[in-house]
């Protein structure tokens, strides 16, 4: 413990002030601390034995936790309940997802797709308080994921009875991966093809009751199964659902946008774009999650590295702390800088998104700022797609690097990083597979490039495309390593992003010129789109980090500036190809950059433990003996494992299996030797 | 099924011939097929329900399997048993490790460290047949991993009784992660500091009995605990062991090298280097494992991608197979090429290693080829360190990329890739943490560079360092994409490796010149060493692949040449920085290379399913409905999950948890409203 105290003796920045700055104010910090204390002291919320529960036990524990949370949903302000869920997502991702399916998917679908009258009907039924109904979200099917337009489930309107008939026509149309379906939900928002008078109107949303809330018996025509074991998030009960000609009233189709009248007349919405605003919220929150999960993993890895010693002992001295090795600093400190980049980007994108949502709520066809809002929506949609992909990949990589940095202990479930990885991994897939999202982001960038080329001014994060010719002529003028500052790095990212976006745009244009259909042209330049999205997103993260530093209190500027420099320079060193290819930097600049990365790692290392402290995650949230605040890692780790597995007795299968193995009479197997001469 | 048949209709190469070539001959293929059939038909060996067993059930199942395997160890040739274990390692890594700890670690330690007389004693006790004893390997401690020299456990010689006293002096000295210790082993090879007459002679090996084979009671002074839940390999019972002044006879110290006489006289071995040959075997086999695990993951991902359809439907047509998308080809086909690179490298390094071991077995001080053999040992030691690290990282990444490429289904345990990942992950840590090994490899390369500079000719994989000045002047002369052939690519890798090894060597020399101790100088240039090891290892893999292609039958040359080109070019495109920085390629070359990578992906895609067939893993080995040979993926996946989880009944906690949640009387919580005016 003395060892970790020395790590905290001389932080170069005021730690508590950093916490307030990251949280967004003293009040937020206080609320978070109150919530952490409530979680930690509530015996129902315990997580310490998670690694040793069976799947049925985890499922039951999870629903107990949801009952506790239901108290708060009815008794605290929405913003505070969101803070609670955000902390829960780090403590227990399975429980978070199980309750999140109801609020984040089922209820969000109602908010986004139900008419005002419908919304009020479902709220009255208990959709806000979880009292009377629990919802799930029936989008994906066994044979259909990212391409919602390809779903097979049908909702056929029957004019005679004024009902929809929900039906699963094939095996591949089985609703699949539906969180909460297996053991929790009474109702489901089902994505199904609206068929009216034989005509297919595309995929719309319908509320279908799955179970009787009194008995939990399945409704007639509904069959549900549990899809069983998963990589992680074991608390959430994903299931499959098949509907066999299930009838629902017409009012159960969500009709904020498309409407079906009693007569069967279908009225399409005037503004199709508004229906996809809802997807963005999830993506934005995953940028924030990526920063938070990274901070948690790094807290464990850095505190462990400040205690663990290995090699390098000189006579009479202890071995060297692994955090003092150049290579260990290089493994972790750039990831720490990246966590800050994701943090600041998350905050900014969340703000942009919330502003936009407020505007969209009240938007009507014909409004004078309609065009501006729609342009803004397009930007947020395109940008958030790339950010969701690269941030979740970055976070997953951070978690794995942190796990590996613990050596063998990283492979123990009790270190907490294996489950963090397994729980987090799904973020790269759900709400838009990352690779598909990078292509969407790339398509958006190609579009921006072509608009800019045609003289249409681009705003926000793609404004660098406006005067591309001038931008692409930029060359780094730095005469020393010190001259490569945040502004120069910002220029470097814009230049590279500009070049790769231009390359993708030119490839696209060439395809069109060769006579390809637009979709085929986009398909042809997929790899270029992905690359454009990658370099644009890296640059976007850097610029948001840089903006965040500018807004920081003076006392925090020096450390944040170092972290921002490291983030920018490290990624240039690791992806040096395009920076050389487009001649912004020379090989000599790169040598300086590599040396500067090493200096920065060494310098920031001194603040490594105070920085983890500034993240302000309690030991309960960290849930790893190796990442304890007090640094007493070995005793805590040993005690935790011994509590779960008291010293070995004779294994239950000793008599039946091991004793017979050890006492085989192998000679009994010797065959009769035939005497061929006889 | 028709769909997958069309994938097999026109392979560009003879598939069965490829299998024989990869296996190393028709006879090997036949043996492997026999073993796969024996595994598949034996009910004890079943794996289909693995995802739904509890930890105690898995542990029991594992020991049942080991009893079955014990039959073969006594009744088939060693080479065939090794094939059996190699297949087992893909089918059931937990069981493989549990038996592998005995043979690969405990028994290998006896072979490498015991005198002939001692070895024969332990063989007689049952060390070969697993009859009478099962061994484990007590190296790592709670506070000590990669640095064996830092272990704390002591073995103090007591001349009076002619015994060693084995003791765990501190908590951090607790033997930790010991596979087989918790529930299986009767004996342990313990790594402990040899203390004789108060003097510490460093870490040596001692056989300590842990349990009575009759009752499985722990021996006095031995305490063992189970270290519990892990990321993967659940079948292996890792444990911790504490020794409290446990006495063992003098003859239980393994004395092939260092000897302790009855009097307490310590005799050190004449050739210290020979003691580290044993570590190399594990590293070499992990290169092979990395290729095999990659092939398994890719079989699942590529077959799935040939069936799964998404997006791109034109009126009246089905959606497009995801394997037909440029981006999906780019995700998987370069990894397929990499699997071949690891395969050929594994085969070659295994051969080199086996030759070397034969020579070392018979080597004595004073032999005339002693120096050559030791030089060779040094090369294999240095090279295998880097290969182990980069190949296991590559394989882990391949598995994760394959998992992600399945979309949501990749997150299902039944798809098989989550457990493949979790089981494989430990390979990056055990038998030498990858990062530490890259530094060892880099240190070896710096040494070679300095020797070469001093005029000492380098052989084998580092021969390119001999005439470095000439090498580094090379520039690619290709006037078209087609001219960038295997030889040019080979030159490119040597030039880059030569440059980065030189940079590391120069940085080291500069540190020495500044007066740093050798160890501090190496520490200072850690990042340069890691980079040198990386580029050297990539080049080494490419050259071994190229050599392998040259040895292939003519009928296989075209497809293997394409794969080898793709491997070489893809890694250049992905790591373009140094190829530009050292000016072997120009930006224009790189544009050609990127275009060529795209062409090769598209071309090899046509053979993708036949290539997975050539790996010749049975459906039992693949153990994923999504990777089935017959392509009937959806029905098999649905049936498997339903067999494990028959359609949902009311969850057991409905009455206790869900009903009360759904029927809360929230109004009962309304507080008394105080009337302040009263």
CSV table of C-alpha atoms in Angstrom, one decimal, chain A residues 51-52 54-56 59-60 63-64 66-67 70-71 74-75 98 129-134 141-147 150 171-172 174 176-177 182-184 186 211-218 223-233 240 242 308-312 314 319 324-327 330-331 393 396 400 403-404 407-414 418 421-426 428-429 433-436 439 517 520 523-524 526-527 530-531 574 576-578 580-581 583 587 590-591 594 634-635 637-638 641-642 645-654 656-666 669, chain B residues 51-52 54-56 59-60 63-64 66-67 70-71 74-75 98 129-134 141-147 150 171-172 174 176-177 182-184 186 211-218 223-233 240 242 308-312 314 319 324-327 330-331 393 396 400 403-404 407-414 418 421-426 428-429 433-436 439 517 520 523-524 526-527 530-531 574 576-578 580-581 583 587 590-591 594 634-635 637-638 641-642 645-654 656-666 669:
chain,number,residue,atom,x,y,z
A,51,UNK,CA,-18.0,-15.5,-12.0
A,52,UNK,CA,-19.2,-18.6,-10.1
A,54,UNK,CA,-24.7,-20.8,-13.2
A,55,UNK,CA,-26.7,-19.4,-16.1
A,56,UNK,CA,-30.1,-19.9,-14.3
A,59,UNK,CA,-30.8,-14.9,-14.8
A,60,UNK,CA,-32.6,-14.9,-11.5
A,63,UNK,CA,-34.4,-9.9,-12.5
A,64,UNK,CA,-34.0,-9.3,-8.8
A,66,UNK,CA,-34.3,-5.0,-12.1
A,67,UNK,CA,-37.0,-5.1,-9.4
A,70,UNK,CA,-37.8,-0.3,-10.9
A,71,UNK,CA,-38.1,1.6,-7.6
A,74,UNK,CA,-40.5,5.8,-10.5
A,75,UNK,CA,-38.8,7.9,-7.8
A,98,UNK,CA,-31.9,-6.5,-19.8
A,129,UNK,CA,-42.9,2.2,-14.7
A,130,UNK,CA,-42.4,-1.4,-15.8
A,131,UNK,CA,-45.7,-2.0,-13.9
A,132,UNK,CA,-48.1,-4.2,-15.9
A,133,UNK,CA,-45.8,-4.8,-18.9
A,134,UNK,CA,-42.2,-5.4,-19.9
A,141,UNK,CA,-34.4,-12.6,-37.6
A,142,UNK,CA,-32.4,-15.8,-37.9
A,143,UNK,CA,-31.5,-15.1,-41.5
A,144,UNK,CA,-31.6,-11.3,-41.4
A,145,UNK,CA,-29.6,-8.8,-39.4
A,146,UNK,CA,-28.3,-5.4,-40.5
A,147,UNK,CA,-30.5,-5.2,-43.6
A,150,UNK,CA,-34.8,-7.7,-46.0
A,171,UNK,CA,-37.4,-20.7,-40.5
A,172,UNK,CA,-35.1,-17.9,-41.4
A,174,UNK,CA,-37.8,-16.6,-36.9
A,176,UNK,CA,-33.7,-14.2,-33.2
A,177,UNK,CA,-31.5,-12.6,-30.6
A,182,UNK,CA,-37.0,-15.8,-23.4
A,183,UNK,CA,-38.0,-15.1,-19.8
A,184,UNK,CA,-39.0,-11.4,-19.2
A,186,UNK,CA,-44.9,-9.5,-22.0
A,211,UNK,CA,-47.5,-13.5,-22.6
A,212,UNK,CA,-50.3,-13.1,-20.1
A,213,UNK,CA,-48.9,-10.9,-17.3
A,214,UNK,CA,-50.9,-12.9,-14.7
A,215,UNK,CA,-49.7,-16.4,-15.6
A,216,UNK,CA,-46.8,-15.7,-18.0
A,217,UNK,CA,-48.5,-18.3,-20.4
A,218,UNK,CA,-47.6,-17.6,-24.0
A,223,UNK,CA,-43.8,-19.8,-29.6
A,224,UNK,CA,-40.6,-18.7,-27.8
A,225,UNK,CA,-37.3,-20.4,-27.1
A,226,UNK,CA,-34.2,-19.4,-25.3
A,227,UNK,CA,-31.2,-19.0,-27.6
A,228,UNK,CA,-29.0,-20.1,-24.7
A,229,UNK,CA,-25.3,-19.6,-24.1
A,230,UNK,CA,-23.5,-16.5,-25.3
A,231,UNK,CA,-20.1,-15.0,-25.3
A,232,UNK,CA,-21.1,-12.5,-22.6
A,233,UNK,CA,-23.9,-10.5,-21.0
A,240,UNK,CA,-36.3,-16.6,-30.5
A,242,UNK,CA,-42.2,-17.6,-34.1
A,308,UNK,CA,3.6,-5.7,-10.0
A,309,UNK,CA,7.3,-6.1,-10.2
A,310,UNK,CA,9.3,-8.2,-12.6
A,311,UNK,CA,12.9,-8.5,-13.7
A,312,UNK,CA,15.5,-5.9,-13.3
A,314,UNK,CA,19.8,-5.3,-8.6
A,319,UNK,CA,12.4,-6.1,-9.0
A,324,UNK,CA,8.5,1.6,-15.3
A,325,UNK,CA,9.4,-0.4,-18.4
A,326,UNK,CA,9.4,1.5,-21.7
A,327,UNK,CA,7.5,-1.3,-23.3
A,330,UNK,CA,4.0,2.0,-24.7
A,331,UNK,CA,1.4,-0.7,-24.3
A,393,UNK,CA,-13.2,-1.4,-31.9
A,396,UNK,CA,-12.5,-3.8,-27.4
A,400,UNK,CA,-7.8,-6.9,-24.6
A,403,UNK,CA,-6.0,-8.0,-20.1
A,404,UNK,CA,-2.8,-9.2,-21.8
A,407,UNK,CA,0.1,-11.5,-17.9
A,408,UNK,CA,-1.4,-14.8,-16.6
A,409,UNK,CA,-3.6,-13.1,-14.1
A,410,UNK,CA,-5.5,-11.4,-17.0
A,411,UNK,CA,-6.8,-14.9,-17.9
A,412,UNK,CA,-8.4,-15.3,-14.4
A,413,UNK,CA,-12.1,-14.4,-14.4
A,414,UNK,CA,-11.5,-12.6,-11.1
A,418,UNK,CA,-12.1,-11.4,-19.5
A,421,UNK,CA,-14.1,-8.2,-23.0
A,422,UNK,CA,-16.8,-10.8,-23.5
A,423,UNK,CA,-19.5,-8.4,-22.4
A,424,UNK,CA,-18.2,-5.5,-24.5
A,425,UNK,CA,-17.6,-7.5,-27.7
A,426,UNK,CA,-21.2,-7.4,-28.8
A,428,UNK,CA,-19.0,-4.1,-32.3
A,429,UNK,CA,-22.0,-5.9,-33.8
A,433,UNK,CA,-22.3,-4.2,-37.6
A,434,UNK,CA,-19.2,-2.1,-37.4
A,435,UNK,CA,-18.0,-2.9,-40.9
A,436,UNK,CA,-21.4,-2.0,-42.4
A,439,UNK,CA,-19.2,1.7,-45.2
A,517,UNK,CA,-25.2,1.9,-61.2
A,520,UNK,CA,-22.5,-1.0,-57.8
A,523,UNK,CA,-19.8,-1.5,-53.8
A,524,UNK,CA,-16.7,-1.3,-56.0
A,526,UNK,CA,-15.9,-0.3,-50.5
A,527,UNK,CA,-12.3,-0.7,-49.4
A,530,UNK,CA,-13.7,2.0,-45.2
A,531,UNK,CA,-10.2,3.6,-45.3
A,574,UNK,CA,1.2,3.6,-36.0
A,576,UNK,CA,2.6,6.3,-40.8
A,577,UNK,CA,1.9,5.1,-44.4
A,578,UNK,CA,-0.6,7.7,-45.5
A,580,UNK,CA,4.3,9.7,-45.7
A,581,UNK,CA,2.5,8.8,-48.9
A,583,UNK,CA,3.9,13.9,-47.9
A,587,UNK,CA,10.8,10.3,-42.7
A,590,UNK,CA,8.5,10.6,-38.3
A,591,UNK,CA,11.7,9.9,-36.4
A,594,UNK,CA,8.4,8.4,-32.5
A,634,UNK,CA,-2.3,-10.0,-3.9
A,635,UNK,CA,-4.0,-10.5,-0.6
A,637,UNK,CA,-7.1,-11.6,-5.1
A,638,UNK,CA,-6.1,-14.6,-2.9
A,641,UNK,CA,-10.6,-16.8,-4.9
A,642,UNK,CA,-10.5,-18.7,-1.6
A,645,UNK,CA,-13.3,-22.0,-3.7
A,646,UNK,CA,-12.2,-23.1,-0.3
A,647,UNK,CA,-9.0,-25.2,-0.3
A,648,UNK,CA,-9.4,-28.4,-2.3
A,649,UNK,CA,-11.1,-31.5,-1.0
A,650,UNK,CA,-11.0,-34.8,-2.8
A,651,UNK,CA,-12.8,-34.1,-6.1
A,652,UNK,CA,-16.3,-35.6,-6.3
A,653,UNK,CA,-15.3,-37.9,-9.2
A,654,UNK,CA,-12.1,-39.3,-7.5
A,656,UNK,CA,-15.4,-43.0,-10.2
A,657,UNK,CA,-12.7,-41.6,-12.5
A,658,UNK,CA,-9.3,-40.8,-11.0
A,659,UNK,CA,-8.7,-43.9,-8.8
A,660,UNK,CA,-9.5,-46.3,-11.7
A,661,UNK,CA,-7.2,-44.3,-14.0
A,662,UNK,CA,-4.3,-44.4,-11.5
A,663,UNK,CA,-4.8,-48.1,-10.8
A,664,UNK,CA,-5.3,-49.7,-14.2
A,665,UNK,CA,-4.2,-53.2,-14.6
A,666,UNK,CA,-2.7,-52.6,-18.0
A,669,UNK,CA,-5.0,-56.1,-21.7
B,51,UNK,CA,-21.7,-24.7,-23.9
B,52,UNK,CA,-24.4,-25.7,-21.4
B,54,UNK,CA,-21.5,-26.2,-15.4
B,55,UNK,CA,-17.8,-26.0,-14.3
B,56,UNK,CA,-18.1,-29.1,-12.1
B,59,UNK,CA,-14.2,-31.0,-15.0
B,60,UNK,CA,-15.7,-34.4,-14.7
B,63,UNK,CA,-11.2,-36.5,-16.7
B,64,UNK,CA,-13.5,-39.1,-18.4
B,66,UNK,CA,-8.5,-38.4,-20.3
B,67,UNK,CA,-9.2,-42.0,-19.2
B,70,UNK,CA,-4.9,-43.2,-21.6
B,71,UNK,CA,-5.9,-46.3,-23.5
B,74,UNK,CA,-0.3,-47.3,-24.1
B,75,UNK,CA,-1.4,-48.8,-27.4
B,98,UNK,CA,-5.3,-31.1,-18.9
B,129,UNK,CA,1.2,-44.5,-19.0
B,130,UNK,CA,-0.5,-42.2,-16.5
B,131,UNK,CA,-0.8,-45.3,-14.3
B,132,UNK,CA,0.1,-44.6,-10.7
B,133,UNK,CA,0.9,-41.0,-11.0
B,134,UNK,CA,-0.3,-37.8,-12.8
B,141,UNK,CA,3.9,-18.0,-8.5
B,142,UNK,CA,1.3,-15.5,-7.5
B,143,UNK,CA,3.8,-12.7,-7.7
B,144,UNK,CA,6.1,-14.1,-10.4
B,145,UNK,CA,5.6,-15.1,-13.9
B,146,UNK,CA,7.9,-14.6,-16.9
B,147,UNK,CA,10.9,-14.0,-14.8
B,150,UNK,CA,12.7,-14.2,-9.6
B,171,UNK,CA,2.0,-15.1,-0.1
B,172,UNK,CA,3.4,-14.0,-3.4
B,174,UNK,CA,2.3,-19.3,-3.7
B,176,UNK,CA,-0.3,-20.1,-9.0
B,177,UNK,CA,-2.0,-21.2,-12.2
B,182,UNK,CA,-6.6,-28.5,-8.1
B,183,UNK,CA,-8.1,-31.9,-8.9
B,184,UNK,CA,-5.9,-34.2,-10.9
B,186,UNK,CA,-0.4,-36.7,-7.6
B,211,UNK,CA,-1.4,-36.5,-3.0
B,212,UNK,CA,-1.7,-40.1,-1.9
B,213,UNK,CA,-2.8,-41.9,-5.1
B,214,UNK,CA,-5.0,-44.3,-3.0
B,215,UNK,CA,-7.1,-41.7,-1.2
B,216,UNK,CA,-6.1,-38.5,-2.9
B,217,UNK,CA,-5.5,-37.0,0.5
B,218,UNK,CA,-3.0,-34.1,0.4
B,223,UNK,CA,-2.2,-27.0,0.8
B,224,UNK,CA,-3.9,-26.7,-2.5
B,225,UNK,CA,-6.8,-24.5,-3.7
B,226,UNK,CA,-8.7,-24.2,-7.0
B,227,UNK,CA,-8.1,-20.9,-8.7
B,228,UNK,CA,-11.6,-21.1,-10.1
B,229,UNK,CA,-13.2,-19.4,-13.1
B,230,UNK,CA,-11.1,-18.5,-16.1
B,231,UNK,CA,-11.6,-16.9,-19.5
B,232,UNK,CA,-11.5,-20.3,-21.2
B,233,UNK,CA,-10.1,-23.8,-21.2
B,240,UNK,CA,-2.5,-22.8,-6.3
B,242,UNK,CA,1.6,-23.7,-0.8
B,308,UNK,CA,-25.5,-16.1,-45.7
B,309,UNK,CA,-27.2,-13.4,-47.8
B,310,UNK,CA,-27.7,-9.8,-47.0
B,311,UNK,CA,-28.5,-6.6,-48.9
B,312,UNK,CA,-28.2,-6.1,-52.6
B,314,UNK,CA,-32.7,-6.9,-57.1
B,319,UNK,CA,-30.0,-11.1,-51.5
B,324,UNK,CA,-19.4,-11.8,-52.7
B,325,UNK,CA,-18.9,-8.4,-51.2
B,326,UNK,CA,-15.5,-6.7,-51.7
B,327,UNK,CA,-15.4,-5.8,-48.0
B,330,UNK,CA,-11.1,-8.1,-47.7
B,331,UNK,CA,-11.9,-9.1,-44.1
B,393,UNK,CA,-1.4,-12.7,-31.9
B,396,UNK,CA,-6.2,-14.6,-31.9
B,400,UNK,CA,-12.0,-12.5,-33.5
B,403,UNK,CA,-16.3,-14.2,-35.1
B,404,UNK,CA,-17.2,-10.6,-36.0
B,407,UNK,CA,-22.5,-10.7,-37.3
B,408,UNK,CA,-24.8,-11.3,-34.3
B,409,UNK,CA,-24.5,-15.1,-34.7
B,410,UNK,CA,-20.8,-14.8,-33.8
B,411,UNK,CA,-21.8,-13.8,-30.3
B,412,UNK,CA,-23.7,-17.1,-29.8
B,413,UNK,CA,-21.8,-19.7,-28.0
B,414,UNK,CA,-23.1,-22.3,-30.4
B,418,UNK,CA,-16.4,-17.2,-28.8
B,421,UNK,CA,-11.3,-17.1,-28.8
B,422,UNK,CA,-11.5,-17.6,-25.1
B,423,UNK,CA,-9.6,-20.9,-25.2
B,424,UNK,CA,-6.9,-19.5,-27.5
B,425,UNK,CA,-6.3,-16.2,-25.8
B,426,UNK,CA,-4.0,-17.8,-23.2
B,428,UNK,CA,-0.5,-15.1,-26.0
B,429,UNK,CA,0.6,-15.3,-22.4
B,433,UNK,CA,4.3,-13.5,-22.5
B,434,UNK,CA,4.2,-12.3,-26.1
B,435,UNK,CA,5.6,-8.9,-25.4
B,436,UNK,CA,8.5,-10.2,-23.4
B,439,UNK,CA,11.9,-8.2,-26.7
B,517,UNK,CA,25.0,-0.8,-18.8
B,520,UNK,CA,19.8,-0.5,-19.5
B,523,UNK,CA,15.7,-1.5,-21.9
B,524,UNK,CA,16.2,1.9,-23.6
B,526,UNK,CA,12.7,-1.7,-26.2
B,527,UNK,CA,10.3,-0.1,-28.6
B,530,UNK,CA,9.8,-4.8,-30.6
B,531,UNK,CA,9.5,-3.2,-34.0
B,574,UNK,CA,-1.4,-2.5,-44.0
B,576,UNK,CA,3.0,0.7,-45.6
B,577,UNK,CA,4.9,3.2,-43.4
B,578,UNK,CA,8.3,1.5,-43.3
B,580,UNK,CA,7.7,4.1,-47.9
B,581,UNK,CA,10.0,5.4,-45.3
B,583,UNK,CA,12.0,4.0,-50.0
B,587,UNK,CA,3.5,5.8,-53.4
B,590,UNK,CA,1.6,1.2,-53.2
B,591,UNK,CA,-1.4,2.1,-55.3
B,594,UNK,CA,-3.6,-2.1,-53.1
B,634,UNK,CA,-29.9,-22.5,-40.3
B,635,UNK,CA,-31.8,-25.7,-39.6
B,637,UNK,CA,-28.3,-24.1,-35.7
B,638,UNK,CA,-32.0,-23.9,-34.7
B,641,UNK,CA,-30.2,-24.6,-29.7
B,642,UNK,CA,-33.6,-26.2,-29.3
B,645,UNK,CA,-33.2,-25.3,-24.6
B,646,UNK,CA,-36.6,-26.7,-25.4
B,647,UNK,CA,-39.1,-23.9,-26.0
B,648,UNK,CA,-39.6,-21.7,-23.0
B,649,UNK,CA,-41.8,-22.6,-20.1
B,650,UNK,CA,-42.6,-20.1,-17.4
B,651,UNK,CA,-39.3,-19.2,-15.8
B,652,UNK,CA,-38.7,-20.7,-12.4
B,653,UNK,CA,-38.6,-17.2,-10.8
B,654,UNK,CA,-41.9,-16.0,-12.3
B,656,UNK,CA,-41.2,-14.8,-6.8
B,657,UNK,CA,-39.8,-12.1,-9.1
B,658,UNK,CA,-41.6,-11.2,-12.2
B,659,UNK,CA,-45.2,-11.3,-11.0
B,660,UNK,CA,-44.5,-9.0,-8.1
B,661,UNK,CA,-42.7,-6.6,-10.5
B,662,UNK,CA,-45.6,-6.5,-12.9
B,663,UNK,CA,-48.2,-6.1,-10.2
B,664,UNK,CA,-46.7,-3.5,-7.9
B,665,UNK,CA,-49.1,-1.2,-6.1
B,666,UNK,CA,-47.0,1.9,-6.6
B,669,UNK,CA,-45.8,4.2,-1.8
